[in-house]
């Protein structure tokens, strides 16, 4: 447990998508003793499976959970495979050129801005989000320099400064899962697949990365897959 | 005209509230030769008079104008006299303690984030907004250090950097009006009053500041006031 995040019943806001990284952040923050509230965003995603997981887990933990509906302004982000139903979700590993379709321009700045507003309204002085090292190549708003720059703003945007913490910034997805498994977390109520069908597809890059993380930890993913690709 | 903003038919996004500062920014940006699109925000303001002005002016200019509806998430900002209908708008000059009620936490970071997303979707590389020197004492997110910090983020938030410009950052409201009058702008289609009645009240701090700016320019405000307070 990192001492830098130690606290005693301080309030924190966690950006919680319902995926496994932010699910682990949420539990990590609670384990540190924070009084955590969760915030999720509906920005016109193809499906609501992640948000349903976030709502279920938050209710189970008895924590406040705000879902911010940005769907009416999804058009502002331009076209992205994650927000447009007219584009097929690309398959294969991250890092291939077609995965750039999944980048929603400036998504993290928008979400963190709103999370900071929420934190200010709740008198919380820290916002956590789940950017991790595997995101850096594809997502400019998950890089360490972005997190540092955001903190430059959130120090100044109100008379009360707010800190933005990304505890997994230098961790891989396998590292994050290792932390979660050490906390004995159950990943049944997390959703990763870019598709929103009954079961995870097992073929999109998100599924492949998740399956690789479980394999690296010699652990079994509790989710059912349509087609569990060899890894 | 500042050379630093010179351009030739580059695209720009202007954060346009419908008030006199952003109205003047919009015309300034167009005078510099930018192909400007306007973006306004409905964040649960007490009234829509400013937004109506913004829509009317944009239509008259034949420019694209997007109104982003944040009203469903206005609660995230906490209580503010500008978003709560249960609180009276404070009267008197800015700078008195009760005017802090008008601060919406982190409003500019949220609006600029969305304006940057919009700019990215339109392949515009600059966003203008109307923060001015008179705002610095009351609004932390109108200070020069905030604008500098925001640029630290918008340089990094996407692979395509976006610049945030606040051309009135060191200008007073009277200075801005002087610029606008020099451009022969007609301020009939701008709204400043915190109240949204048929005519401006002439008593709230926004009206007083506007009237002082016109007086400083020895110009006549085309708006009608319920009660034009002595200045």
XYZ file of N, CA, C and O in Angstrom, chain B residues 3-141:
556
model
N -0.981 41.169 -33.138
C -0.410 40.312 -34.180
C -0.328 38.849 -33.767
O -0.373 37.965 -34.591
N -0.222 38.649 -32.433
C -0.075 37.266 -31.961
C -1.251 36.383 -32.365
O -1.167 35.174 -32.367
N -2.411 36.999 -32.667
C -3.570 36.202 -33.040
C -3.794 36.172 -34.548
O -4.792 35.650 -35.007
N -2.882 36.790 -35.309
C -3.087 36.857 -36.751
C -3.183 35.461 -37.360
O -2.597 34.503 -36.876
N -3.914 35.356 -38.402
C -4.137 34.056 -39.015
C -4.718 34.274 -40.399
O -5.008 35.382 -40.796
N -4.904 33.237 -41.119
C -5.603 33.345 -42.397
C -6.530 32.154 -42.533
O -6.088 31.037 -42.761
N -7.783 32.406 -42.322
C -8.876 31.428 -42.454
C -8.660 30.147 -41.654
O -9.134 29.090 -42.040
N -7.923 30.237 -40.550
C -7.835 29.085 -39.651
C -9.150 28.952 -38.898
O -9.856 29.927 -38.678
N -9.429 27.734 -38.474
C -10.656 27.517 -37.704
C -10.413 27.813 -36.231
O -9.352 27.464 -35.680
N -11.387 28.403 -35.591
C -11.315 28.668 -34.155
C -12.670 28.378 -33.531
O -13.707 28.477 -34.189
N -12.649 28.005 -32.264
C -13.884 27.853 -31.485
C -13.901 28.970 -30.448
O -12.884 29.234 -29.800
N -15.040 29.636 -30.331
C -15.187 30.713 -29.352
C -16.222 30.298 -28.308
O -17.346 29.931 -28.658
N -15.815 30.320 -27.036
C -16.758 30.079 -25.949
C -17.588 31.359 -25.818
O -17.063 32.423 -25.476
N -18.848 31.245 -26.124
C -19.695 32.427 -26.324
C -20.922 32.320 -25.416
O -21.863 31.581 -25.700
N -20.915 33.096 -24.351
C -22.024 33.032 -23.390
C -23.231 33.816 -23.864
O -24.354 33.546 -23.447
N -22.975 34.807 -24.716
C -24.040 35.742 -25.080
C -23.891 37.063 -24.340
O -24.630 38.010 -24.597
N -22.929 37.138 -23.423
C -22.621 38.385 -22.719
C -21.730 39.279 -23.568
O -21.309 38.899 -24.668
N -21.436 40.462 -23.058
C -20.728 41.429 -23.899
C -19.255 41.099 -24.106
O -18.691 41.412 -25.158
N -18.613 40.425 -23.144
C -17.188 40.113 -23.299
C -16.977 39.079 -24.405
O -16.143 39.258 -25.295
N -17.741 37.991 -24.345
C -17.552 36.932 -25.346
C -18.102 37.364 -26.711
O -17.588 36.951 -27.755
N -19.125 38.227 -26.702
C -19.626 38.818 -27.956
C -18.498 39.591 -28.635
O -18.287 39.481 -29.853
N -17.749 40.329 -27.835
C -16.644 41.112 -28.400
C -15.504 40.196 -28.833
O -14.871 40.421 -29.870
N -15.245 39.138 -28.058
C -14.231 38.158 -28.473
C -14.594 37.576 -29.840
O -13.756 37.501 -30.738
N -15.849 37.176 -29.981
C -16.287 36.544 -31.235
C -16.023 37.467 -32.427
O -15.471 37.038 -33.455
N -16.361 38.733 -32.279
C -16.132 39.663 -33.389
C -14.637 39.938 -33.602
O -14.183 40.085 -34.734
N -13.910 39.996 -32.524
C -12.459 40.183 -32.603
C -11.811 39.036 -33.386
O -10.994 39.253 -34.292
N -12.231 37.826 -33.072
C -11.673 36.631 -33.713
C -12.028 36.604 -35.200
O -11.189 36.298 -36.056
N -13.243 36.988 -35.508
C -13.653 37.047 -36.922
C -12.898 38.149 -37.659
O -12.494 37.980 -38.810
N -12.677 39.266 -36.963
C -11.942 40.377 -37.595
C -10.496 39.968 -37.902
O -9.882 40.487 -38.841
N -9.984 39.015 -37.103
C -8.626 38.524 -37.345
C -8.577 37.541 -38.512
O -7.500 37.071 -38.883
N -9.737 37.184 -39.035
C -9.788 36.321 -40.205
C -10.069 34.862 -39.898
O -10.076 34.022 -40.796
N -10.306 34.553 -38.627
C -10.615 33.163 -38.280
C -11.979 32.769 -38.797
O -12.918 33.573 -38.834
N -12.100 31.511 -39.120
C -13.377 30.883 -39.410
C -13.897 30.382 -38.059
O -13.484 29.340 -37.570
N -14.756 31.169 -37.423
C -15.128 30.899 -36.033
C -16.420 30.104 -35.909
O -17.385 30.372 -36.625
N -16.419 29.136 -35.002
C -17.644 28.465 -34.579
C -17.838 28.805 -33.107
O -16.867 28.938 -32.364
N -19.088 28.967 -32.704
C -19.369 29.362 -31.318
C -19.906 28.181 -30.522
O -20.591 27.311 -31.065
N -19.567 28.150 -29.245
C -20.102 27.122 -28.356
C -20.602 27.803 -27.080
O -19.930 28.668 -26.517
N -21.830 27.454 -26.703
C -22.436 28.011 -25.484
C -22.867 26.861 -24.586
O -23.016 25.728 -25.042
N -23.054 27.176 -23.321
C -23.381 26.133 -22.351
C -24.633 26.497 -21.567
O -24.746 27.604 -21.043
N -25.531 25.544 -21.514
C -26.671 25.654 -20.620
C -26.332 24.794 -19.413
O -26.350 23.566 -19.482
N -25.955 25.436 -18.322
C -25.568 24.656 -17.137
C -26.555 24.880 -16.002
O -26.203 24.770 -14.830
N -27.799 25.151 -16.373
C -28.812 25.339 -15.342
C -28.850 26.770 -14.839
O -29.209 27.022 -13.691
N -28.455 27.704 -15.700
C -28.561 29.116 -15.330
C -30.004 29.441 -14.945
O -30.935 28.754 -15.366
N -30.164 30.526 -14.218
C -31.504 30.961 -13.815
C -32.383 31.298 -15.011
O -33.589 31.237 -14.951
N -31.772 31.733 -16.101
C -32.562 32.182 -17.253
C -31.746 31.947 -18.527
O -30.550 31.651 -18.473
N -32.416 32.077 -19.667
C -31.746 31.754 -20.934
C -31.548 32.995 -21.797
O -31.324 32.877 -23.003
N -31.629 34.176 -21.191
C -31.521 35.404 -21.990
C -30.183 35.497 -22.733
O -30.136 35.882 -23.899
N -29.091 35.141 -22.049
C -27.774 35.183 -22.703
C -27.721 34.207 -23.879
O -27.219 34.530 -24.951
N -28.233 32.980 -23.627
C -28.180 31.960 -24.686
C -29.009 32.381 -25.895
O -28.633 32.116 -27.045
N -30.124 33.031 -25.642
C -30.953 33.519 -26.754
C -30.190 34.565 -27.564
O -30.258 34.584 -28.794
N -29.477 35.433 -26.861
C -28.647 36.428 -27.568
C -27.570 35.730 -28.404
O -27.326 36.098 -29.560
N -26.941 34.719 -27.808
C -25.868 34.007 -28.520
C -26.409 33.347 -29.784
O -25.776 33.405 -30.853
N -27.585 32.741 -29.680
C -28.181 32.071 -30.839
C -28.539 33.080 -31.922
O -28.284 32.867 -33.114
N -29.104 34.201 -31.505
C -29.538 35.222 -32.470
C -28.329 35.822 -33.210
O -28.340 35.952 -34.444
N -27.296 36.156 -32.452
C -26.104 36.756 -33.067
C -25.419 35.754 -34.004
O -25.030 36.098 -35.129
N -25.306 34.505 -33.554
C -24.647 33.479 -34.381
C -25.406 33.272 -35.687
O -24.806 33.165 -36.765
N -26.728 33.212 -35.578
C -27.547 33.036 -36.786
C -27.346 34.220 -37.716
O -27.214 34.057 -38.943
N -27.312 35.420 -37.147
C -27.118 36.633 -37.959
C -25.785 36.628 -38.683
O -25.681 37.106 -39.816
N -24.777 36.079 -38.027
C -23.439 36.021 -38.635
C -23.294 34.824 -39.574
O -22.300 34.715 -40.298
N -24.247 33.905 -39.497
C -24.184 32.701 -40.322
C -23.089 31.741 -39.890
O -22.524 31.016 -40.715
N -22.787 31.715 -38.595
C -21.736 30.807 -38.109
C -22.359 29.635 -37.363
O -23.487 29.710 -36.876
N -21.598 28.565 -37.282
C -22.050 27.394 -36.550
C -22.096 27.715 -35.050
O -21.180 28.358 -34.521
N -23.156 27.295 -34.391
C -23.314 27.587 -32.962
C -23.858 26.351 -32.269
O -24.947 25.882 -32.580
N -23.063 25.833 -31.345
C -23.503 24.643 -30.609
C -23.836 25.040 -29.176
O -23.020 25.665 -28.504
N -25.045 24.686 -28.745
C -25.399 24.900 -27.333
C -25.301 23.541 -26.649
O -26.000 22.605 -27.015
N -24.396 23.439 -25.697
C -24.182 22.182 -24.988
C -25.069 22.180 -23.748
O -24.976 23.075 -22.904
N -25.916 21.179 -23.674
C -26.871 21.123 -22.568
C -26.277 20.363 -21.389
O -26.184 19.147 -21.395
N -25.862 21.108 -20.389
C -25.332 20.496 -19.165
C -26.353 20.583 -18.034
O -26.019 20.324 -16.883
N -27.596 20.953 -18.363
C -28.554 21.215 -17.283
C -28.824 19.969 -16.442
O -29.059 20.069 -15.242
N -28.740 18.793 -17.097
C -29.041 17.567 -16.349
C -27.974 17.286 -15.307
O -28.188 16.512 -14.382
N -26.823 17.899 -15.448
C -25.759 17.642 -14.476
C -25.441 18.883 -13.660
O -24.425 18.939 -12.988
N -26.357 19.869 -13.690
C -26.070 21.120 -12.979
C -25.849 20.862 -11.493
O -25.076 21.568 -10.847
N -26.523 19.855 -10.952
C -26.388 19.556 -9.528
C -24.955 19.258 -9.123
O -24.583 19.434 -7.963
N -24.150 18.820 -10.089
C -22.770 18.466 -9.787
C -21.979 19.681 -9.312
O -20.987 19.566 -8.596
N -22.411 20.865 -9.733
C -21.682 22.071 -9.391
C -21.965 22.544 -7.965
O -21.379 23.520 -7.530
N -22.897 21.886 -7.286
C -23.248 22.342 -5.949
C -24.145 23.561 -6.049
O -24.647 23.904 -7.119
N -24.360 24.227 -4.938
C -25.254 25.378 -4.915
C -24.531 26.632 -5.354
O -23.423 26.912 -4.938
N -25.171 27.393 -6.185
C -24.641 28.680 -6.620
C -25.834 29.553 -6.925
O -26.860 29.089 -7.413
N -25.694 30.848 -6.654
C -26.814 31.749 -6.930
C -27.152 31.782 -8.412
O -28.262 32.096 -8.791
N -26.177 31.443 -9.274
C -26.461 31.491 -10.706
C -27.188 30.255 -11.207
O -27.734 30.258 -12.291
N -27.164 29.184 -10.421
C -27.817 27.970 -10.895
C -28.976 27.548 -10.012
O -29.714 26.646 -10.366
N -29.127 28.185 -8.872
C -30.193 27.790 -7.975
C -31.299 28.829 -8.015
O -31.048 30.028 -7.889
N -32.539 28.394 -8.218
C -33.632 29.361 -8.270
C -34.120 29.717 -6.875
O -34.934 30.605 -6.703
N -33.589 29.032 -5.875
C -34.035 29.289 -4.506
C -33.225 30.361 -3.791
O -33.509 30.691 -2.655
N -32.221 30.912 -4.456
C -31.365 31.901 -3.812
C -31.533 33.233 -4.540
O -31.531 33.272 -5.760
N -31.676 34.311 -3.825
C -31.781 35.616 -4.485
C -30.437 36.007 -5.068
O -29.391 35.740 -4.482
N -30.468 36.651 -6.243
C -29.229 37.174 -6.815
C -28.760 38.330 -5.933
O -29.523 39.244 -5.640
N -27.498 38.287 -5.492
C -27.022 39.385 -4.644
C -26.904 40.676 -5.445
O -26.591 40.657 -6.636
N -27.133 41.780 -4.781
C -27.022 43.081 -5.439
C -25.761 43.797 -4.973
O -25.149 43.417 -3.985
N -25.388 44.837 -5.700
C -24.216 45.639 -5.333
C -23.038 45.297 -6.213
O -23.116 44.438 -7.095
N -21.935 45.976 -5.971
C -20.730 45.783 -6.789
C -20.056 44.442 -6.523
O -20.200 43.869 -5.451
N -19.287 43.972 -7.527
C -18.456 42.783 -7.327
C -17.461 43.044 -6.208
O -17.119 44.189 -5.924
N -16.970 41.998 -5.626
C -15.917 42.162 -4.626
C -16.452 42.068 -3.211
O -15.700 41.829 -2.286
N -17.755 42.231 -3.058
C -18.303 42.051 -1.715
C -18.424 40.551 -1.461
O -18.555 39.746 -2.384
N -18.407 40.188 -0.205
C -18.327 38.783 0.179
C -19.462 37.953 -0.425
O -19.256 36.844 -0.895
N -20.662 38.534 -0.466
C -21.797 37.731 -0.927
C -21.723 37.376 -2.413
O -22.388 36.466 -2.872
N -20.857 38.072 -3.177
C -20.742 37.732 -4.592
C -20.074 36.379 -4.796
O -20.148 35.814 -5.878
N -19.438 35.852 -3.769
C -18.831 34.516 -3.916
C -19.898 33.468 -4.192
O -19.597 32.393 -4.694
N -21.142 33.793 -3.863
C -22.244 32.875 -4.182
C -22.355 32.623 -5.679
O -22.969 31.658 -6.094
N -21.863 33.547 -6.491
C -22.047 33.394 -7.937
C -20.976 32.511 -8.579
O -21.002 32.277 -9.775
N -20.040 32.017 -7.801
C -18.979 31.187 -8.366
C -19.468 29.750 -8.550
O -19.856 29.091 -7.596
N -19.481 29.268 -9.770
C -19.824 27.872 -10.055
C -18.512 27.103 -10.067
O -17.654 27.377 -10.906
N -18.325 26.150 -9.129
C -17.008 25.517 -9.011
C -16.525 24.885 -10.304
O -17.227 24.078 -10.897
N -15.372 25.317 -10.717
C -14.685 24.671 -11.846
C -15.396 24.824 -13.183
O -15.164 24.057 -14.108
N -16.225 25.841 -13.268
C -17.008 26.021 -14.488
C -16.134 26.167 -15.731
O -16.392 25.544 -16.758
N -15.085 26.963 -15.641
C -14.292 27.201 -16.853
C -13.500 25.978 -17.298
O -13.316 25.752 -18.491
N -13.035 25.172 -16.349
C -12.329 23.947 -16.755
C -13.292 23.020 -17.507
O -12.930 22.429 -18.535
N -14.508 22.902 -17.002
C -15.505 22.055 -17.670
C -15.810 22.598 -19.067
O -15.766 21.872 -20.066
N -16.093 23.877 -19.136
C -16.480 24.461 -20.432
C -15.326 24.429 -21.428
O -15.518 24.110 -22.605
N -14.129 24.735 -20.950
C -12.986 24.720 -21.869
C -12.671 23.297 -22.328
O -12.291 23.079 -23.481
N -12.849 22.317 -21.437
C -12.625 20.919 -21.834
C -13.544 20.539 -22.989
O -13.114 19.936 -23.978
N -14.813 20.899 -22.844
C -15.782 20.560 -23.888
C -15.525 21.380 -25.148
O -15.678 20.882 -26.270
N -15.114 22.623 -24.968
C -14.795 23.451 -26.138
C -13.598 22.865 -26.890
O -13.549 22.896 -28.125
N -12.636 22.308 -26.160
C -11.469 21.690 -26.793
C -11.894 20.414 -27.539
O -11.436 20.157 -28.661
N -12.791 19.631 -26.945
C -13.310 18.447 -27.653
C -13.981 18.871 -28.955
O -13.791 18.261 -30.013
N -14.763 19.923 -28.861
C -15.461 20.444 -30.044
C -14.436 20.917 -31.083
O -14.549 20.606 -32.277
N -13.417 21.636 -30.609
C -12.368 22.113 -31.524
C -11.683 20.932 -32.213
O -11.462 20.950 -33.434
N -11.372 19.892 -31.455
C -10.709 18.721 -32.034
C -11.605 18.076 -33.092
O -11.128 17.655 -34.148
N -12.892 18.011 -32.797
C -13.805 17.370 -33.760
C -13.927 18.209 -35.030
O -14.262 17.692 -36.088
N -13.678 19.499 -34.928
C -13.776 20.386 -36.098
C -12.416 20.689 -36.715
O -12.314 21.511 -37.628
N -11.381 20.083 -36.171
C -10.002 20.345 -36.603
C -9.626 21.827 -36.476
O -8.907 22.385 -37.307
N -10.148 22.452 -35.434
C -9.723 23.812 -35.070
C -8.605 23.662 -34.045
O -8.634 22.748 -33.226
N -7.621 24.540 -34.103
C -6.496 24.373 -33.173
C -6.407 25.491 -32.137
O -5.403 25.625 -31.443
N -7.493 26.271 -32.024
C -7.486 27.315 -31.006
C -8.905 27.524 -30.469
O -9.886 27.425 -31.209
N -8.963 27.741 -29.167
C -10.223 28.039 -28.478
C -10.053 29.397 -27.796
O -9.055 29.610 -27.101
N -10.995 30.282 -28.023
C -10.957 31.602 -27.380
C -12.016 31.681 -26.287
O -13.125 31.159 -26.457
N -11.682 32.345 -25.185
C -12.726 32.649 -24.198
C -12.459 34.011 -23.566
O -11.357 34.557 -23.683
N -13.507 34.535 -22.928
C -13.518 35.962 -22.599
C -13.146 36.334 -21.175
O -13.627 37.353 -20.680
N -12.315 35.556 -20.506
C -11.882 35.943 -19.157
C -11.232 37.322 -19.223
O -10.490 37.609 -20.163
N -11.511 38.156 -18.248
C -10.892 39.489 -18.255
C -10.367 39.847 -16.869
O -10.664 39.168 -15.884
N -9.593 40.924 -16.832
C -8.862 41.284 -15.618
C -9.797 41.511 -14.426
O -9.441 41.218 -13.283
N -11.003 41.996 -14.700
C -11.946 42.261 -13.612
C -12.416 40.996 -12.914
O -12.957 41.044 -11.805
N -12.226 39.836 -13.559
C -12.674 38.558 -12.997
C -11.679 37.968 -12.002
O -12.026 37.050 -11.240
N -10.431 38.438 -12.019
C -9.373 37.695 -11.333
C -9.593 37.525 -9.835
O -9.286 36.484 -9.267
N -10.113 38.576 -9.206
C -10.252 38.528 -7.746
C -11.301 37.501 -7.335
O -11.138 36.771 -6.361
N -12.374 37.435 -8.123
C -13.512 36.612 -7.715
C -13.447 35.189 -8.258
O -13.844 34.236 -7.589
N -12.961 35.051 -9.493
C -13.039 33.753 -10.166
C -11.639 33.165 -10.366
O -10.878 33.664 -11.219
N -11.289 32.127 -9.638
C -9.948 31.559 -9.772
C -9.661 31.057 -11.178
O -8.498 31.056 -11.604
N -10.734 30.660 -11.899
C -10.534 30.085 -13.234
C -10.587 31.136 -14.342
O -10.822 30.817 -15.510
